[in-house]
PDB file of C-alpha atoms in Angstrom:
ATOM      1  CA  ASN A 206       4.386  -7.724  10.900  1.00  0.00           C
ATOM      2  CA  PHE A 207       6.712  -5.858  13.198  1.00  0.00           C
ATOM      3  CA  MET A 208       7.159  -2.379  14.621  1.00  0.00           C
ATOM      4  CA  LEU A 209      10.250  -0.278  15.052  1.00  0.00           C
ATOM      5  CA  THR A 210      10.440   1.674  18.306  1.00  0.00           C
ATOM      6  CA  GLN A 211      12.536   4.790  18.744  1.00  0.00           C
ATOM      7  CA  PRO A 212      12.852   7.118  21.786  1.00  0.00           C
ATOM      8  CA  HIS A 213      10.637  10.129  21.342  1.00  0.00           C
ATOM      9  CA  SER A 214      13.456  12.586  21.996  1.00  0.00           C
ATOM     10  CA  VAL A 215      17.074  12.818  23.016  1.00  0.00           C
ATOM     11  CA  SER A 216      19.223  15.772  23.781  1.00  0.00           C
ATOM     12  CA  GLU A 217      22.938  16.404  24.053  1.00  0.00           C
ATOM     13  CA  SER A 218      25.497  19.173  24.030  1.00  0.00           C
ATOM     14  CA  PRO A 219      27.562  20.321  21.033  1.00  0.00           C
ATOM     15  CA  GLY A 220      30.730  18.307  20.617  1.00  0.00           C
ATOM     16  CA  LYS A 221      29.315  15.294  22.437  1.00  0.00           C
ATOM     17  CA  THR A 222      28.218  11.899  21.106  1.00  0.00           C
ATOM     18  CA  VAL A 223      24.615  10.737  20.976  1.00  0.00           C
ATOM     19  CA  THR A 224      23.142   7.363  20.064  1.00  0.00           C
ATOM     20  CA  ILE A 225      19.540   6.826  18.831  1.00  0.00           C
ATOM     21  CA  SER A 226      18.097   3.349  19.118  1.00  0.00           C
ATOM     22  CA  CYS A 227      15.607   1.561  16.921  1.00  0.00           C
ATOM     23  CA  THR A 228      14.219  -1.658  18.349  1.00  0.00           C
ATOM     24  CA  ARG A 229      12.466  -4.251  16.228  1.00  0.00           C
ATOM     25  CA  SER A 230       9.441  -5.860  17.929  1.00  0.00           C
ATOM     26  CA  SER A 231       9.636  -9.252  16.323  1.00  0.00           C
ATOM     27  CA  GLY A 232      11.877 -11.053  13.878  1.00  0.00           C
ATOM     28  CA  SER A 233      15.574 -10.494  13.695  1.00  0.00           C
ATOM     29  CA  ILE A 234      16.920  -6.975  13.239  1.00  0.00           C
ATOM     30  CA  ALA A 235      19.677  -8.502  11.080  1.00  0.00           C
ATOM     31  CA  SER A 236      17.256 -10.088   8.582  1.00  0.00           C
ATOM     32  CA  ASN A 237      16.500  -6.817   6.790  1.00  0.00           C
ATOM     33  CA  TYR A 238      18.585  -3.742   6.138  1.00  0.00           C
ATOM     34  CA  VAL A 239      18.019  -0.627   8.260  1.00  0.00           C
ATOM     35  CA  GLN A 240      18.133   2.931   6.929  1.00  0.00           C
ATOM     36  CA  TRP A 241      18.241   6.180   8.887  1.00  0.00           C
ATOM     37  CA  TYR A 242      16.802   9.438   7.618  1.00  0.00           C
ATOM     38  CA  GLN A 243      17.383  12.948   8.920  1.00  0.00           C
ATOM     39  CA  GLN A 244      14.631  15.575   8.596  1.00  0.00           C
ATOM     40  CA  ARG A 245      15.338  19.118   9.551  1.00  0.00           C
ATOM     41  CA  PRO A 246      12.387  21.420  10.277  1.00  0.00           C
ATOM     42  CA  GLY A 247      10.580  22.401   7.106  1.00  0.00           C
ATOM     43  CA  SER A 248      12.751  20.174   4.876  1.00  0.00           C
ATOM     44  CA  ALA A 249      12.443  16.885   3.126  1.00  0.00           C
ATOM     45  CA  PRO A 250      14.081  13.810   4.652  1.00  0.00           C
ATOM     46  CA  THR A 251      17.607  12.952   3.619  1.00  0.00           C
ATOM     47  CA  THR A 252      19.390   9.625   4.000  1.00  0.00           C
ATOM     48  CA  VAL A 253      22.239   9.549   6.471  1.00  0.00           C
ATOM     49  CA  ILE A 254      22.698   5.760   6.717  1.00  0.00           C
ATOM     50  CA  TYR A 255      21.601   2.965   4.363  1.00  0.00           C
ATOM     51  CA  GLU A 256      22.038  -0.826   4.505  1.00  0.00           C
ATOM     52  CA  ASP A 257      22.746  -0.753   8.241  1.00  0.00           C
ATOM     53  CA  ASN A 258      25.996   1.172   8.221  1.00  0.00           C
ATOM     54  CA  GLN A 259      26.701   2.729   4.790  1.00  0.00           C
ATOM     55  CA  ARG A 260      26.950   6.457   4.395  1.00  0.00           C
ATOM     56  CA  PRO A 261      25.805   8.195   1.234  1.00  0.00           C
ATOM     57  CA  SER A 262      28.349  10.470  -0.345  1.00  0.00           C
ATOM     58  CA  GLY A 263      28.347  13.813   1.321  1.00  0.00           C
ATOM     59  CA  VAL A 264      27.300  12.532   4.749  1.00  0.00           C
ATOM     60  CA  PRO A 265      30.128  13.212   7.266  1.00  0.00           C
ATOM     61  CA  ASP A 266      31.777  10.299   9.045  1.00  0.00           C
ATOM     62  CA  ARG A 267      30.428  11.672  12.312  1.00  0.00           C
ATOM     63  CA  PHE A 268      27.348   9.643  11.431  1.00  0.00           C
ATOM     64  CA  SER A 269      27.570   5.888  11.876  1.00  0.00           C
ATOM     65  CA  GLY A 270      25.099   3.031  11.975  1.00  0.00           C
ATOM     66  CA  SER A 271      25.201  -0.392  13.616  1.00  0.00           C
ATOM     67  CA  ILE A 272      23.102  -3.448  14.398  1.00  0.00           C
ATOM     68  CA  ASP A 273      22.965  -5.348  17.753  1.00  0.00           C
ATOM     69  CA  SER A 274      21.337  -8.718  17.543  1.00  0.00           C
ATOM     70  CA  SER A 275      21.403  -9.139  21.294  1.00  0.00           C
ATOM     71  CA  SER A 276      19.031  -6.230  21.778  1.00  0.00           C
ATOM     72  CA  ASN A 277      17.395  -6.692  18.363  1.00  0.00           C
ATOM     73  CA  SER A 278      18.016  -3.109  17.640  1.00  0.00           C
ATOM     74  CA  ALA A 279      19.732  -0.731  15.265  1.00  0.00           C
ATOM     75  CA  SER A 280      21.541   2.394  16.370  1.00  0.00           C
ATOM     76  CA  LEU A 281      22.504   5.730  14.834  1.00  0.00           C
ATOM     77  CA  THR A 282      25.518   7.367  16.472  1.00  0.00           C
ATOM     78  CA  ILE A 283      26.416  10.936  15.847  1.00  0.00           C
ATOM     79  CA  SER A 284      29.788  12.089  17.224  1.00  0.00           C
ATOM     80  CA  GLY A 285      31.062  15.635  17.561  1.00  0.00           C
ATOM     81  CA  LEU A 286      27.534  16.999  17.655  1.00  0.00           C
ATOM     82  CA  LYS A 287      26.835  20.263  15.821  1.00  0.00           C
ATOM     83  CA  THR A 288      23.849  22.508  16.163  1.00  0.00           C
ATOM     84  CA  GLU A 289      23.003  21.700  12.499  1.00  0.00           C
ATOM     85  CA  ASP A 290      22.434  18.080  13.600  1.00  0.00           C
ATOM     86  CA  GLU A 291      19.251  19.184  15.391  1.00  0.00           C
ATOM     87  CA  ALA A 292      16.522  17.352  13.557  1.00  0.00           C
ATOM     88  CA  ASP A 293      14.108  14.428  13.546  1.00  0.00           C
ATOM     89  CA  TYR A 294      15.628  11.049  12.769  1.00  0.00           C
ATOM     90  CA  TYR A 295      13.684   8.047  11.517  1.00  0.00           C
ATOM     91  CA  CYS A 296      14.801   4.460  11.198  1.00  0.00           C
ATOM     92  CA  GLN A 297      13.275   2.339   8.427  1.00  0.00           C
ATOM     93  CA  SER A 298      13.451  -1.355   7.565  1.00  0.00           C
ATOM     94  CA  TYR A 299      11.590  -3.856   5.411  1.00  0.00           C
ATOM     95  CA  ASP A 300       8.749  -6.347   6.100  1.00  0.00           C
ATOM     96  CA  SER A 301       8.854  -8.462   2.944  1.00  0.00           C
ATOM     97  CA  SER A 302       8.281  -5.833   0.200  1.00  0.00           C
ATOM     98  CA  LEU A 303       6.852  -3.219   2.556  1.00  0.00           C
ATOM     99  CA  TRP A 304       8.735  -0.408   4.307  1.00  0.00           C
ATOM    100  CA  VAL A 305       8.349   0.005   8.053  1.00  0.00           C
ATOM    101  CA  PHE A 306       9.257   3.307   9.712  1.00  0.00           C
ATOM    102  CA  GLY A 307      10.066   3.993  13.299  1.00  0.00           C
ATOM    103  CA  GLY A 308       8.099   6.815  14.961  1.00  0.00           C
ATOM    104  CA  GLY A 309      10.998   9.207  14.847  1.00  0.00           C
ATOM    105  CA  THR A 310      13.314  10.747  17.422  1.00  0.00           C
ATOM    106  CA  LYS A 311      13.669  14.463  17.953  1.00  0.00           C
ATOM    107  CA  LEU A 312      17.381  15.311  18.526  1.00  0.00           C
ATOM    108  CA  THR A 313      17.946  18.530  20.361  1.00  0.00           C
ATOM    109  CA  VAL A 314      21.515  19.907  20.447  1.00  0.00           C
ATOM    110  CA  LEU A 315      21.817  22.411  23.243  1.00  0.00           C
TER     111      LEU A 315
ATOM    112  CA  GLU B 291      23.420  14.005 -10.458  1.00  0.00           C
ATOM    113  CA  VAL B 292      20.394  11.991  -9.356  1.00  0.00           C
ATOM    114  CA  GLN B 293      17.336  14.129  -8.760  1.00  0.00           C
ATOM    115  CA  LEU B 294      13.674  13.446  -7.951  1.00  0.00           C
ATOM    116  CA  VAL B 295      11.682  16.579  -8.695  1.00  0.00           C
ATOM    117  CA  GLN B 296       8.044  16.667  -7.530  1.00  0.00           C
ATOM    118  CA  SER B 297       5.142  18.723  -8.750  1.00  0.00           C
ATOM    119  CA  GLY B 298       3.975  21.839  -6.916  1.00  0.00           C
ATOM    120  CA  ALA B 299       1.675  22.369  -4.026  1.00  0.00           C
ATOM    121  CA  GLU B 300      -2.068  21.690  -4.540  1.00  0.00           C
ATOM    122  CA  VAL B 301      -5.176  22.977  -2.873  1.00  0.00           C
ATOM    123  CA  LYS B 302      -8.239  20.899  -3.537  1.00  0.00           C
ATOM    124  CA  LYS B 303     -11.819  20.492  -2.256  1.00  0.00           C
ATOM    125  CA  PRO B 304     -13.136  17.285  -0.700  1.00  0.00           C
ATOM    126  CA  GLY B 305     -14.340  14.855  -3.425  1.00  0.00           C
ATOM    127  CA  GLU B 306     -11.996  16.197  -6.067  1.00  0.00           C
ATOM    128  CA  SER B 307      -9.441  14.063  -7.839  1.00  0.00           C
ATOM    129  CA  LEU B 308      -5.729  14.720  -7.932  1.00  0.00           C
ATOM    130  CA  ARG B 309      -2.526  13.370  -9.415  1.00  0.00           C
ATOM    131  CA  ILE B 310       0.902  14.477  -8.252  1.00  0.00           C
ATOM    132  CA  SER B 311       4.145  13.614  -9.992  1.00  0.00           C
ATOM    133  CA  CYS B 312       7.805  12.755  -9.313  1.00  0.00           C
ATOM    134  CA  LYS B 313      10.236  13.051 -12.204  1.00  0.00           C
ATOM    135  CA  GLY B 314      13.544  11.133 -11.943  1.00  0.00           C
ATOM    136  CA  SER B 315      16.703  12.217 -13.672  1.00  0.00           C
ATOM    137  CA  GLY B 316      20.410  11.415 -13.634  1.00  0.00           C
ATOM    138  CA  TYR B 317      19.959   7.655 -13.477  1.00  0.00           C
ATOM    139  CA  SER B 318      18.241   4.745 -15.284  1.00  0.00           C
ATOM    140  CA  PHE B 319      14.630   5.332 -14.237  1.00  0.00           C
ATOM    141  CA  THR B 320      13.569   1.795 -14.857  1.00  0.00           C
ATOM    142  CA  SER B 321      16.298   0.311 -12.691  1.00  0.00           C
ATOM    143  CA  TYR B 322      15.018   1.418  -9.280  1.00  0.00           C
ATOM    144  CA  TRP B 323      11.697   1.233  -7.432  1.00  0.00           C
ATOM    145  CA  ILE B 324      10.124   4.513  -6.384  1.00  0.00           C
ATOM    146  CA  SER B 325       8.265   4.781  -3.109  1.00  0.00           C
ATOM    147  CA  TRP B 326       5.724   7.317  -1.905  1.00  0.00           C
ATOM    148  CA  VAL B 327       5.739   8.502   1.706  1.00  0.00           C
ATOM    149  CA  ARG B 328       3.116  10.557   3.550  1.00  0.00           C
ATOM    150  CA  GLN B 329       3.748  12.965   6.352  1.00  0.00           C
ATOM    151  CA  MET B 330       0.682  14.472   8.023  1.00  0.00           C
ATOM    152  CA  PRO B 331       1.079  17.807   9.776  1.00  0.00           C
ATOM    153  CA  GLY B 332       3.350  17.439  12.826  1.00  0.00           C
ATOM    154  CA  LYS B 333       3.522  13.631  12.445  1.00  0.00           C
ATOM    155  CA  GLY B 334       6.049  11.031  11.363  1.00  0.00           C
ATOM    156  CA  LEU B 335       6.755   9.326   8.011  1.00  0.00           C
ATOM    157  CA  GLU B 336       4.318   6.690   6.664  1.00  0.00           C
ATOM    158  CA  TRP B 337       5.107   4.472   3.690  1.00  0.00           C
ATOM    159  CA  MET B 338       2.285   4.342   1.192  1.00  0.00           C
ATOM    160  CA  GLY B 339       3.565   2.021  -1.489  1.00  0.00           C
ATOM    161  CA  ARG B 340       6.021   1.658  -4.360  1.00  0.00           C
ATOM    162  CA  ILE B 341       6.294   1.044  -8.045  1.00  0.00           C
ATOM    163  CA  ASP B 342       8.754  -0.766 -10.321  1.00  0.00           C
ATOM    164  CA  PRO B 343       8.875   1.618 -13.244  1.00  0.00           C
ATOM    165  CA  SER B 344      10.147  -1.074 -15.585  1.00  0.00           C
ATOM    166  CA  ASP B 345       6.782  -2.903 -15.574  1.00  0.00           C
ATOM    167  CA  SER B 346       4.602  -0.734 -13.310  1.00  0.00           C
ATOM    168  CA  TYR B 347       4.319  -3.528 -10.716  1.00  0.00           C
ATOM    169  CA  THR B 348       3.185  -2.046  -7.428  1.00  0.00           C
ATOM    170  CA  ASN B 349       3.136  -2.879  -3.704  1.00  0.00           C
ATOM    171  CA  TYR B 350       0.858  -0.936  -1.299  1.00  0.00           C
ATOM    172  CA  SER B 351       0.792  -0.563   2.436  1.00  0.00           C
ATOM    173  CA  PRO B 352      -2.407  -2.119   3.773  1.00  0.00           C
ATOM    174  CA  SER B 353      -3.199   1.256   5.228  1.00  0.00           C
ATOM    175  CA  PHE B 354      -3.341   2.872   1.785  1.00  0.00           C
ATOM    176  CA  GLN B 355      -4.431   0.015  -0.467  1.00  0.00           C
ATOM    177  CA  GLY B 356      -7.577   1.061  -2.334  1.00  0.00           C
ATOM    178  CA  HIS B 357      -7.296   4.732  -1.278  1.00  0.00           C
ATOM    179  CA  VAL B 358      -4.569   5.799  -3.690  1.00  0.00           C
ATOM    180  CA  THR B 359      -3.119   4.646  -7.003  1.00  0.00           C
ATOM    181  CA  ILE B 360       0.582   4.651  -7.860  1.00  0.00           C
ATOM    182  CA  SER B 361       1.623   4.614 -11.509  1.00  0.00           C
ATOM    183  CA  ALA B 362       4.498   5.508 -13.712  1.00  0.00           C
ATOM    184  CA  ASP B 363       5.261   6.547 -17.278  1.00  0.00           C
ATOM    185  CA  LYS B 364       8.765   5.334 -18.068  1.00  0.00           C
ATOM    186  CA  SER B 365       8.838   7.188 -21.365  1.00  0.00           C
ATOM    187  CA  ILE B 366       9.069  10.425 -19.363  1.00  0.00           C
ATOM    188  CA  SER B 367      10.751   9.034 -16.243  1.00  0.00           C
ATOM    189  CA  THR B 368       7.855  10.044 -13.998  1.00  0.00           C
ATOM    190  CA  ALA B 369       5.982   8.362 -11.185  1.00  0.00           C
ATOM    191  CA  TYR B 370       2.555   9.405 -10.039  1.00  0.00           C
ATOM    192  CA  LEU B 371       0.368   9.267  -6.949  1.00  0.00           C
ATOM    193  CA  GLN B 372      -3.302   9.805  -7.461  1.00  0.00           C
ATOM    194  CA  TRP B 373      -6.588  10.051  -5.602  1.00  0.00           C
ATOM    195  CA  SER B 374     -10.035   9.754  -7.131  1.00  0.00           C
ATOM    196  CA  SER B 375     -11.866  11.406  -4.268  1.00  0.00           C
ATOM    197  CA  LEU B 376      -9.898  13.468  -1.793  1.00  0.00           C
ATOM    198  CA  LYS B 377     -10.756  13.836   1.865  1.00  0.00           C
ATOM    199  CA  ALA B 378      -9.719  16.497   4.363  1.00  0.00           C
ATOM    200  CA  SER B 379      -7.663  13.772   6.088  1.00  0.00           C
ATOM    201  CA  ASP B 380      -5.524  13.536   2.932  1.00  0.00           C
ATOM    202  CA  THR B 381      -3.983  16.955   3.827  1.00  0.00           C
ATOM    203  CA  ALA B 382      -0.278  16.189   4.146  1.00  0.00           C
ATOM    204  CA  MET B 383       3.151  16.467   2.625  1.00  0.00           C
ATOM    205  CA  TYR B 384       3.915  13.674   0.160  1.00  0.00           C
ATOM    206  CA  TYR B 385       7.379  12.603  -0.753  1.00  0.00           C
ATOM    207  CA  CYS B 386       8.726  10.269  -3.391  1.00  0.00           C
ATOM    208  CA  ALA B 387      11.894   8.367  -2.624  1.00  0.00           C
ATOM    209  CA  ARG B 388      14.429   6.239  -4.334  1.00  0.00           C
ATOM    210  CA  PRO B 389      16.880   5.681  -1.532  1.00  0.00           C
ATOM    211  CA  PRO B 390      19.187   7.205  -0.825  1.00  0.00           C
ATOM    212  CA  TYR B 391      17.472   9.977  -2.812  1.00  0.00           C
ATOM    213  CA  TRP B 392      14.259  11.887  -1.895  1.00  0.00           C
ATOM    214  CA  GLY B 393      12.070  14.362  -3.702  1.00  0.00           C
ATOM    215  CA  GLN B 394      11.476  17.799  -2.251  1.00  0.00           C
ATOM    216  CA  GLY B 395       7.911  17.010  -1.308  1.00  0.00           C
ATOM    217  CA  THR B 396       4.478  18.046  -2.505  1.00  0.00           C
ATOM    218  CA  LEU B 397       2.041  19.707  -0.097  1.00  0.00           C
ATOM    219  CA  VAL B 398      -1.549  18.679  -0.638  1.00  0.00           C
ATOM    220  CA  THR B 399      -4.206  20.696   1.130  1.00  0.00           C
ATOM    221  CA  VAL B 400      -7.833  19.472   1.059  1.00  0.00           C
ATOM    222  CA  SER B 401     -10.287  21.970   2.400  1.00  0.00           C
ATOM    223  CA  SER B 402     -13.803  23.069   1.623  1.00  0.00           C
TER     224      SER B 402
END
């Protein structure tokens, strides 16, 4: 079993770039795909990144995902921040057949 | 267009049973696993388990094993999440997901 640890909150100004980390506690981050979900207040989650770095259709290319084996972490980077990006973001990976979620990061765009 | 459409909000009393649903459309329902995810008020996402609709094989999170049952009826492209005896602590929003697609959520409120 492993855990995924995310910062509780991050904040940045419109137009800037922000990176949210997701650190795996044991085992290699590269051994299972990582997904990222965006959840705006009062709404269902939506997928912004799947399989480490793939964007579903309709997700702007301002959103990108990456894996860093040296820090055993995944990252979600959002460039050209817009106020509409303000949301909670969750990373998710797999432990055998089971899903593991990070605790979520609240992104404030101010 | 792929869609996962969930059943409506429910208000139940402790001890009552409940089954909520998630109907898939726009894709081959038996080709993709469907997962259920809980979100308690003000909290994060928790994975409950998943089902392979082709043969109804299930995996459960240890945290939810024995507390809920996941099933599916492939003839109507619908997955289910059910409880036999609800508790107040089951009050939450429940989502079905077939990444990258998610249902809109079903709010379950359990209160005497």
